[in-house]
JSON list of C-alpha atoms in Angstrom, two decimals:
[
{"chain": "A", "resi": 6, "resn": "UNK", "atom": "CA", "xyz": [-7.02, 23.31, -6.18]},
{"chain": "A", "resi": 7, "resn": "UNK", "atom": "CA", "xyz": [-8.25, 19.85, -5.11]},
{"chain": "A", "resi": 8, "resn": "UNK", "atom": "CA", "xyz": [-12.29, 19.92, -3.51]},
{"chain": "A", "resi": 9, "resn": "UNK", "atom": "CA", "xyz": [-13.94, 17.17, -2.21]},
{"chain": "A", "resi": 10, "resn": "UNK", "atom": "CA", "xyz": [-17.52, 17.14, -3.46]},
{"chain": "A", "resi": 11, "resn": "UNK", "atom": "CA", "xyz": [-20.92, 15.39, -2.61]},
{"chain": "A", "resi": 12, "resn": "UNK", "atom": "CA", "xyz": [-23.30, 15.08, -5.38]},
{"chain": "A", "resi": 13, "resn": "UNK", "atom": "CA", "xyz": [-21.59, 18.03, -7.07]},
{"chain": "A", "resi": 14, "resn": "UNK", "atom": "CA", "xyz": [-21.27, 20.21, -4.37]},
{"chain": "A", "resi": 15, "resn": "UNK", "atom": "CA", "xyz": [-18.39, 21.41, -2.77]},
{"chain": "A", "resi": 16, "resn": "UNK", "atom": "CA", "xyz": [-18.16, 19.97, 1.05]},
{"chain": "A", "resi": 17, "resn": "UNK", "atom": "CA", "xyz": [-15.66, 21.45, 3.83]},
{"chain": "A", "resi": 18, "resn": "UNK", "atom": "CA", "xyz": [-14.40, 17.74, 5.04]},
{"chain": "A", "resi": 19, "resn": "UNK", "atom": "CA", "xyz": [-10.89, 18.37, 5.51]},
{"chain": "A", "resi": 20, "resn": "UNK", "atom": "CA", "xyz": [-9.86, 14.96, 4.13]},
{"chain": "A", "resi": 21, "resn": "UNK", "atom": "CA", "xyz": [-6.42, 15.44, 1.86]},
{"chain": "A", "resi": 22, "resn": "UNK", "atom": "CA", "xyz": [-3.00, 16.49, 3.45]},
{"chain": "A", "resi": 23, "resn": "UNK", "atom": "CA", "xyz": [0.33, 16.88, 1.54]},
{"chain": "A", "resi": 24, "resn": "UNK", "atom": "CA", "xyz": [3.33, 15.51, 3.09]},
{"chain": "A", "resi": 25, "resn": "UNK", "atom": "CA", "xyz": [6.51, 15.04, 1.77]},
{"chain": "A", "resi": 26, "resn": "UNK", "atom": "CA", "xyz": [8.78, 12.00, 1.05]},
{"chain": "A", "resi": 27, "resn": "UNK", "atom": "CA", "xyz": [10.93, 12.64, 3.94]},
{"chain": "A", "resi": 28, "resn": "UNK", "atom": "CA", "xyz": [8.34, 11.78, 6.28]},
{"chain": "A", "resi": 29, "resn": "UNK", "atom": "CA", "xyz": [7.18, 8.53, 4.89]},
{"chain": "A", "resi": 30, "resn": "UNK", "atom": "CA", "xyz": [10.15, 6.39, 3.88]},
{"chain": "A", "resi": 31, "resn": "UNK", "atom": "CA", "xyz": [8.29, 3.55, 3.16]},
{"chain": "A", "resi": 32, "resn": "UNK", "atom": "CA", "xyz": [6.97, 4.97, -0.19]},
{"chain": "A", "resi": 33, "resn": "UNK", "atom": "CA", "xyz": [8.01, 3.42, -3.74]},
{"chain": "A", "resi": 34, "resn": "UNK", "atom": "CA", "xyz": [7.95, 4.18, -7.17]},
{"chain": "A", "resi": 35, "resn": "UNK", "atom": "CA", "xyz": [6.88, 1.95, -9.41]},
{"chain": "A", "resi": 36, "resn": "UNK", "atom": "CA", "xyz": [10.29, 0.63, -10.25]},
{"chain": "A", "resi": 37, "resn": "UNK", "atom": "CA", "xyz": [10.84, -0.10, -6.45]},
{"chain": "A", "resi": 38, "resn": "UNK", "atom": "CA", "xyz": [13.20, 2.74, -5.72]},
{"chain": "A", "resi": 39, "resn": "UNK", "atom": "CA", "xyz": [12.35, 5.10, -2.63]},
{"chain": "A", "resi": 40, "resn": "UNK", "atom": "CA", "xyz": [10.11, 7.83, -3.71]},
{"chain": "A", "resi": 41, "resn": "UNK", "atom": "CA", "xyz": [11.53, 11.68, -3.53]},
{"chain": "A", "resi": 42, "resn": "UNK", "atom": "CA", "xyz": [9.02, 14.39, -3.51]},
{"chain": "A", "resi": 43, "resn": "UNK", "atom": "CA", "xyz": [5.58, 15.51, -2.64]},
{"chain": "A", "resi": 44, "resn": "UNK", "atom": "CA", "xyz": [2.39, 13.46, -2.36]},
{"chain": "A", "resi": 45, "resn": "UNK", "atom": "CA", "xyz": [-1.30, 13.70, -1.50]},
{"chain": "A", "resi": 46, "resn": "UNK", "atom": "CA", "xyz": [-2.99, 11.44, 1.00]},
{"chain": "A", "resi": 47, "resn": "UNK", "atom": "CA", "xyz": [-6.56, 11.45, 0.34]},
{"chain": "A", "resi": 48, "resn": "UNK", "atom": "CA", "xyz": [-9.30, 9.37, 2.54]},
{"chain": "A", "resi": 49, "resn": "UNK", "atom": "CA", "xyz": [-12.64, 8.27, 2.78]},
{"chain": "A", "resi": 50, "resn": "UNK", "atom": "CA", "xyz": [-14.27, 7.23, 6.08]},
{"chain": "A", "resi": 51, "resn": "UNK", "atom": "CA", "xyz": [-17.20, 5.23, 5.95]},
{"chain": "A", "resi": 52, "resn": "UNK", "atom": "CA", "xyz": [-18.67, 7.04, 2.87]},
{"chain": "A", "resi": 53, "resn": "UNK", "atom": "CA", "xyz": [-17.71, 6.60, -0.76]},
{"chain": "A", "resi": 54, "resn": "UNK", "atom": "CA", "xyz": [-20.24, 8.98, -1.89]},
{"chain": "A", "resi": 55, "resn": "UNK", "atom": "CA", "xyz": [-17.86, 11.80, -1.61]},
{"chain": "A", "resi": 56, "resn": "UNK", "atom": "CA", "xyz": [-15.47, 12.43, -4.62]},
{"chain": "A", "resi": 57, "resn": "UNK", "atom": "CA", "xyz": [-12.03, 14.26, -5.17]},
{"chain": "A", "resi": 58, "resn": "UNK", "atom": "CA", "xyz": [-12.51, 16.73, -7.86]},
{"chain": "A", "resi": 59, "resn": "UNK", "atom": "CA", "xyz": [-9.98, 19.34, -9.67]},
{"chain": "A", "resi": 60, "resn": "UNK", "atom": "CA", "xyz": [-11.23, 22.29, -12.38]},
{"chain": "A", "resi": 61, "resn": "UNK", "atom": "CA", "xyz": [-9.54, 22.03, -15.22]},
{"chain": "A", "resi": 62, "resn": "UNK", "atom": "CA", "xyz": [-9.66, 24.51, -18.37]},
{"chain": "A", "resi": 63, "resn": "UNK", "atom": "CA", "xyz": [-9.84, 22.53, -21.60]},
{"chain": "A", "resi": 64, "resn": "UNK", "atom": "CA", "xyz": [-9.87, 23.31, -25.37]},
{"chain": "A", "resi": 65, "resn": "UNK", "atom": "CA", "xyz": [-12.66, 22.41, -27.73]},
{"chain": "A", "resi": 66, "resn": "UNK", "atom": "CA", "xyz": [-12.09, 18.85, -29.78]},
{"chain": "A", "resi": 67, "resn": "UNK", "atom": "CA", "xyz": [-8.57, 17.78, -28.27]},
{"chain": "A", "resi": 68, "resn": "UNK", "atom": "CA", "xyz": [-6.83, 15.06, -27.14]},
{"chain": "A", "resi": 69, "resn": "UNK", "atom": "CA", "xyz": [-5.66, 14.65, -23.66]},
{"chain": "A", "resi": 70, "resn": "UNK", "atom": "CA", "xyz": [-3.18, 12.72, -21.31]},
{"chain": "A", "resi": 71, "resn": "UNK", "atom": "CA", "xyz": [-4.07, 12.68, -17.54]},
{"chain": "A", "resi": 72, "resn": "UNK", "atom": "CA", "xyz": [-1.25, 10.63, -15.62]},
{"chain": "A", "resi": 73, "resn": "UNK", "atom": "CA", "xyz": [-0.62, 9.52, -11.64]},
{"chain": "A", "resi": 74, "resn": "UNK", "atom": "CA", "xyz": [1.10, 7.77, -9.54]},
{"chain": "A", "resi": 75, "resn": "UNK", "atom": "CA", "xyz": [-1.41, 6.00, -6.53]},
{"chain": "A", "resi": 76, "resn": "UNK", "atom": "CA", "xyz": [-0.98, 3.25, -4.01]},
{"chain": "A", "resi": 77, "resn": "UNK", "atom": "CA", "xyz": [-3.54, 2.00, -0.83]},
{"chain": "A", "resi": 78, "resn": "UNK", "atom": "CA", "xyz": [-1.89, 3.41, 2.07]},
{"chain": "A", "resi": 79, "resn": "UNK", "atom": "CA", "xyz": [-4.13, 1.83, 4.95]},
{"chain": "A", "resi": 80, "resn": "UNK", "atom": "CA", "xyz": [-7.92, 1.72, 6.44]},
{"chain": "A", "resi": 81, "resn": "UNK", "atom": "CA", "xyz": [-10.31, -1.23, 4.56]},
{"chain": "A", "resi": 82, "resn": "UNK", "atom": "CA", "xyz": [-9.02, -3.31, 1.51]},
{"chain": "A", "resi": 83, "resn": "UNK", "atom": "CA", "xyz": [-7.43, -1.94, -1.36]},
{"chain": "A", "resi": 84, "resn": "UNK", "atom": "CA", "xyz": [-10.24, -1.72, -4.24]},
{"chain": "A", "resi": 85, "resn": "UNK", "atom": "CA", "xyz": [-8.13, 0.64, -6.22]},
{"chain": "A", "resi": 86, "resn": "UNK", "atom": "CA", "xyz": [-9.00, 4.53, -7.05]},
{"chain": "A", "resi": 87, "resn": "UNK", "atom": "CA", "xyz": [-11.08, 5.63, -9.90]},
{"chain": "A", "resi": 88, "resn": "UNK", "atom": "CA", "xyz": [-9.54, 8.69, -11.74]},
{"chain": "A", "resi": 89, "resn": "UNK", "atom": "CA", "xyz": [-12.16, 10.51, -14.36]},
{"chain": "A", "resi": 90, "resn": "UNK", "atom": "CA", "xyz": [-12.76, 12.97, -16.75]},
{"chain": "A", "resi": 91, "resn": "UNK", "atom": "CA", "xyz": [-16.40, 14.59, -16.03]},
{"chain": "A", "resi": 92, "resn": "UNK", "atom": "CA", "xyz": [-18.16, 17.57, -17.06]},
{"chain": "A", "resi": 93, "resn": "UNK", "atom": "CA", "xyz": [-19.81, 18.01, -13.28]},
{"chain": "A", "resi": 94, "resn": "UNK", "atom": "CA", "xyz": [-17.95, 17.47, -10.33]},
{"chain": "A", "resi": 95, "resn": "UNK", "atom": "CA", "xyz": [-19.87, 14.18, -9.19]},
{"chain": "A", "resi": 96, "resn": "UNK", "atom": "CA", "xyz": [-17.83, 11.61, -10.99]},
{"chain": "A", "resi": 97, "resn": "UNK", "atom": "CA", "xyz": [-21.29, 9.52, -11.95]},
{"chain": "A", "resi": 98, "resn": "UNK", "atom": "CA", "xyz": [-20.65, 7.82, -15.15]},
{"chain": "A", "resi": 99, "resn": "UNK", "atom": "CA", "xyz": [-23.52, 9.69, -16.75]},
{"chain": "A", "resi": 100, "resn": "UNK", "atom": "CA", "xyz": [-20.99, 12.83, -16.59]},
{"chain": "A", "resi": 101, "resn": "UNK", "atom": "CA", "xyz": [-18.02, 11.09, -17.73]},
{"chain": "A", "resi": 102, "resn": "UNK", "atom": "CA", "xyz": [-15.88, 11.18, -20.61]},
{"chain": "A", "resi": 103, "resn": "UNK", "atom": "CA", "xyz": [-12.93, 8.67, -19.63]},
{"chain": "A", "resi": 104, "resn": "UNK", "atom": "CA", "xyz": [-12.13, 6.86, -16.58]},
{"chain": "A", "resi": 105, "resn": "UNK", "atom": "CA", "xyz": [-9.35, 4.42, -15.51]},
{"chain": "A", "resi": 106, "resn": "UNK", "atom": "CA", "xyz": [-8.96, 2.40, -12.05]},
{"chain": "A", "resi": 107, "resn": "UNK", "atom": "CA", "xyz": [-5.56, 2.65, -10.48]},
{"chain": "A", "resi": 108, "resn": "UNK", "atom": "CA", "xyz": [-4.17, 0.15, -8.05]},
{"chain": "A", "resi": 109, "resn": "UNK", "atom": "CA", "xyz": [-5.95, -2.59, -6.26]},
{"chain": "A", "resi": 110, "resn": "UNK", "atom": "CA", "xyz": [-4.89, -5.70, -5.42]},
{"chain": "A", "resi": 111, "resn": "UNK", "atom": "CA", "xyz": [-3.37, -4.89, -1.87]},
{"chain": "A", "resi": 112, "resn": "UNK", "atom": "CA", "xyz": [-0.25, -3.08, -3.18]},
{"chain": "A", "resi": 113, "resn": "UNK", "atom": "CA", "xyz": [0.13, -0.99, 0.09]},
{"chain": "A", "resi": 114, "resn": "UNK", "atom": "CA", "xyz": [-1.35, -1.53, 3.65]},
{"chain": "A", "resi": 115, "resn": "UNK", "atom": "CA", "xyz": [-0.45, -0.34, 7.04]},
{"chain": "A", "resi": 116, "resn": "UNK", "atom": "CA", "xyz": [2.39, 1.91, 5.80]},
{"chain": "A", "resi": 117, "resn": "UNK", "atom": "CA", "xyz": [4.64, -0.73, 4.83]},
{"chain": "A", "resi": 118, "resn": "UNK", "atom": "CA", "xyz": [6.24, -1.74, 1.43]},
{"chain": "A", "resi": 119, "resn": "UNK", "atom": "CA", "xyz": [3.80, 0.74, -0.35]},
{"chain": "A", "resi": 120, "resn": "UNK", "atom": "CA", "xyz": [4.43, 0.80, -4.01]},
{"chain": "A", "resi": 121, "resn": "UNK", "atom": "CA", "xyz": [2.70, 3.50, -6.46]},
{"chain": "A", "resi": 122, "resn": "UNK", "atom": "CA", "xyz": [1.19, 2.28, -9.34]},
{"chain": "A", "resi": 123, "resn": "UNK", "atom": "CA", "xyz": [1.32, 4.50, -12.76]},
{"chain": "A", "resi": 124, "resn": "UNK", "atom": "CA", "xyz": [-1.22, 5.08, -14.90]},
{"chain": "A", "resi": 125, "resn": "UNK", "atom": "CA", "xyz": [-2.41, 6.94, -17.74]},
{"chain": "A", "resi": 126, "resn": "UNK", "atom": "CA", "xyz": [-6.04, 8.12, -18.67]},
{"chain": "A", "resi": 127, "resn": "UNK", "atom": "CA", "xyz": [-6.43, 9.64, -22.37]},
{"chain": "A", "resi": 128, "resn": "UNK", "atom": "CA", "xyz": [-9.25, 11.52, -23.71]},
{"chain": "A", "resi": 129, "resn": "UNK", "atom": "CA", "xyz": [-11.16, 13.40, -25.93]},
{"chain": "A", "resi": 130, "resn": "UNK", "atom": "CA", "xyz": [-12.93, 16.97, -25.75]},
{"chain": "A", "resi": 131, "resn": "UNK", "atom": "CA", "xyz": [-15.61, 18.27, -27.93]},
{"chain": "A", "resi": 132, "resn": "UNK", "atom": "CA", "xyz": [-16.16, 21.44, -26.33]},
{"chain": "A", "resi": 133, "resn": "UNK", "atom": "CA", "xyz": [-14.11, 24.12, -24.93]},
{"chain": "A", "resi": 134, "resn": "UNK", "atom": "CA", "xyz": [-14.79, 24.70, -21.06]},
{"chain": "A", "resi": 135, "resn": "UNK", "atom": "CA", "xyz": [-14.30, 23.94, -17.57]},
{"chain": "A", "resi": 136, "resn": "UNK", "atom": "CA", "xyz": [-14.07, 19.92, -16.80]},
{"chain": "A", "resi": 137, "resn": "UNK", "atom": "CA", "xyz": [-12.94, 18.11, -13.59]},
{"chain": "A", "resi": 138, "resn": "UNK", "atom": "CA", "xyz": [-10.46, 15.60, -12.91]},
{"chain": "A", "resi": 139, "resn": "UNK", "atom": "CA", "xyz": [-12.30, 13.12, -10.29]},
{"chain": "A", "resi": 140, "resn": "UNK", "atom": "CA", "xyz": [-10.27, 11.18, -7.99]},
{"chain": "A", "resi": 141, "resn": "UNK", "atom": "CA", "xyz": [-13.28, 7.93, -6.23]},
{"chain": "A", "resi": 142, "resn": "UNK", "atom": "CA", "xyz": [-12.99, 5.18, -4.11]},
{"chain": "A", "resi": 143, "resn": "UNK", "atom": "CA", "xyz": [-15.20, 2.23, -4.49]},
{"chain": "A", "resi": 144, "resn": "UNK", "atom": "CA", "xyz": [-14.77, 1.46, -1.18]},
{"chain": "A", "resi": 145, "resn": "UNK", "atom": "CA", "xyz": [-16.21, 3.64, 2.01]},
{"chain": "A", "resi": 146, "resn": "UNK", "atom": "CA", "xyz": [-13.16, 2.95, 3.78]},
{"chain": "A", "resi": 147, "resn": "UNK", "atom": "CA", "xyz": [-9.67, 3.90, 2.41]},
{"chain": "A", "resi": 148, "resn": "UNK", "atom": "CA", "xyz": [-6.45, 6.14, 2.52]},
{"chain": "A", "resi": 149, "resn": "UNK", "atom": "CA", "xyz": [-4.69, 6.56, -0.50]},
{"chain": "A", "resi": 150, "resn": "UNK", "atom": "CA", "xyz": [-1.16, 8.15, -1.61]},
{"chain": "A", "resi": 151, "resn": "UNK", "atom": "CA", "xyz": [-1.53, 10.71, -4.67]},
{"chain": "A", "resi": 152, "resn": "UNK", "atom": "CA", "xyz": [1.76, 11.59, -6.23]},
{"chain": "A", "resi": 153, "resn": "UNK", "atom": "CA", "xyz": [2.98, 12.95, -9.63]},
{"chain": "A", "resi": 154, "resn": "UNK", "atom": "CA", "xyz": [-0.10, 14.28, -11.21]},
{"chain": "A", "resi": 155, "resn": "UNK", "atom": "CA", "xyz": [0.19, 15.52, -14.86]},
{"chain": "A", "resi": 156, "resn": "UNK", "atom": "CA", "xyz": [-2.24, 16.65, -17.42]},
{"chain": "A", "resi": 157, "resn": "UNK", "atom": "CA", "xyz": [-1.05, 17.11, -20.74]},
{"chain": "A", "resi": 158, "resn": "UNK", "atom": "CA", "xyz": [-2.31, 18.24, -24.41]},
{"chain": "A", "resi": 159, "resn": "UNK", "atom": "CA", "xyz": [-1.36, 15.04, -26.89]},
{"chain": "A", "resi": 160, "resn": "UNK", "atom": "CA", "xyz": [-0.67, 16.27, -30.33]},
{"chain": "A", "resi": 161, "resn": "UNK", "atom": "CA", "xyz": [-0.55, 14.28, -33.59]},
{"chain": "A", "resi": 162, "resn": "UNK", "atom": "CA", "xyz": [1.73, 15.43, -36.51]},
{"chain": "A", "resi": 163, "resn": "UNK", "atom": "CA", "xyz": [0.61, 13.84, -40.28]},
{"chain": "A", "resi": 164, "resn": "UNK", "atom": "CA", "xyz": [3.54, 15.38, -41.95]},
{"chain": "A", "resi": 165, "resn": "UNK", "atom": "CA", "xyz": [4.78, 13.50, -44.82]},
{"chain": "A", "resi": 166, "resn": "UNK", "atom": "CA", "xyz": [2.35, 10.65, -44.18]},
{"chain": "A", "resi": 167, "resn": "UNK", "atom": "CA", "xyz": [3.81, 9.75, -41.21]},
{"chain": "A", "resi": 168, "resn": "UNK", "atom": "CA", "xyz": [1.80, 9.32, -37.59]},
{"chain": "A", "resi": 169, "resn": "UNK", "atom": "CA", "xyz": [3.75, 10.82, -34.88]},
{"chain": "A", "resi": 170, "resn": "UNK", "atom": "CA", "xyz": [2.20, 11.39, -31.36]},
{"chain": "A", "resi": 171, "resn": "UNK", "atom": "CA", "xyz": [3.55, 13.90, -29.03]},
{"chain": "A", "resi": 172, "resn": "UNK", "atom": "CA", "xyz": [2.90, 15.73, -25.99]},
{"chain": "A", "resi": 173, "resn": "UNK", "atom": "CA", "xyz": [3.22, 19.55, -24.74]},
{"chain": "A", "resi": 174, "resn": "UNK", "atom": "CA", "xyz": [2.86, 19.68, -20.78]},
{"chain": "A", "resi": 175, "resn": "UNK", "atom": "CA", "xyz": [-0.14, 22.04, -20.31]},
{"chain": "A", "resi": 176, "resn": "UNK", "atom": "CA", "xyz": [-0.56, 21.60, -16.37]},
{"chain": "A", "resi": 177, "resn": "UNK", "atom": "CA", "xyz": [1.26, 19.91, -13.69]},
{"chain": "A", "resi": 178, "resn": "UNK", "atom": "CA", "xyz": [0.20, 19.36, -10.27]},
{"chain": "A", "resi": 179, "resn": "UNK", "atom": "CA", "xyz": [2.90, 18.19, -7.76]},
{"chain": "A", "resi": 180, "resn": "UNK", "atom": "CA", "xyz": [0.13, 18.49, -4.85]},
{"chain": "A", "resi": 181, "resn": "UNK", "atom": "CA", "xyz": [1.12, 21.73, -3.40]}
]
């Protein structure tokens, strides 16, 4: 599952909680409809040196697509949340294969009119092994809500000279 890391070392700091949409009716999908499902609240309190990490075993020489929905709930300002794929659970640029900023711009504040931003991060592995999906905040005080996490293997079919992309779901985390 998800762990909190500082300098690549797992911490016992319990700043992740899982909730259902019935507890938070202000949550909206990116299209404005009410969110219905399970979500994960993650927070940073005065220290953005921590990253949340989830280990995944991936194949060599393969394309993947990671996607999620995220929004700022409260605490501080909404500077967005960065999702990265890393070789170690630090979130640092030296270990990143790819990263994507989700959110930003004050989408949700104090639990009112909180709309998810959907995003996708594609990346390519060169070696088989354990990689880490990491989430980090550029600000030191923030509470974010994460939902609809998925990791998919991307296939390319060049049959008959046509280029067709399609995905196959290999891992799904619904924050439970």
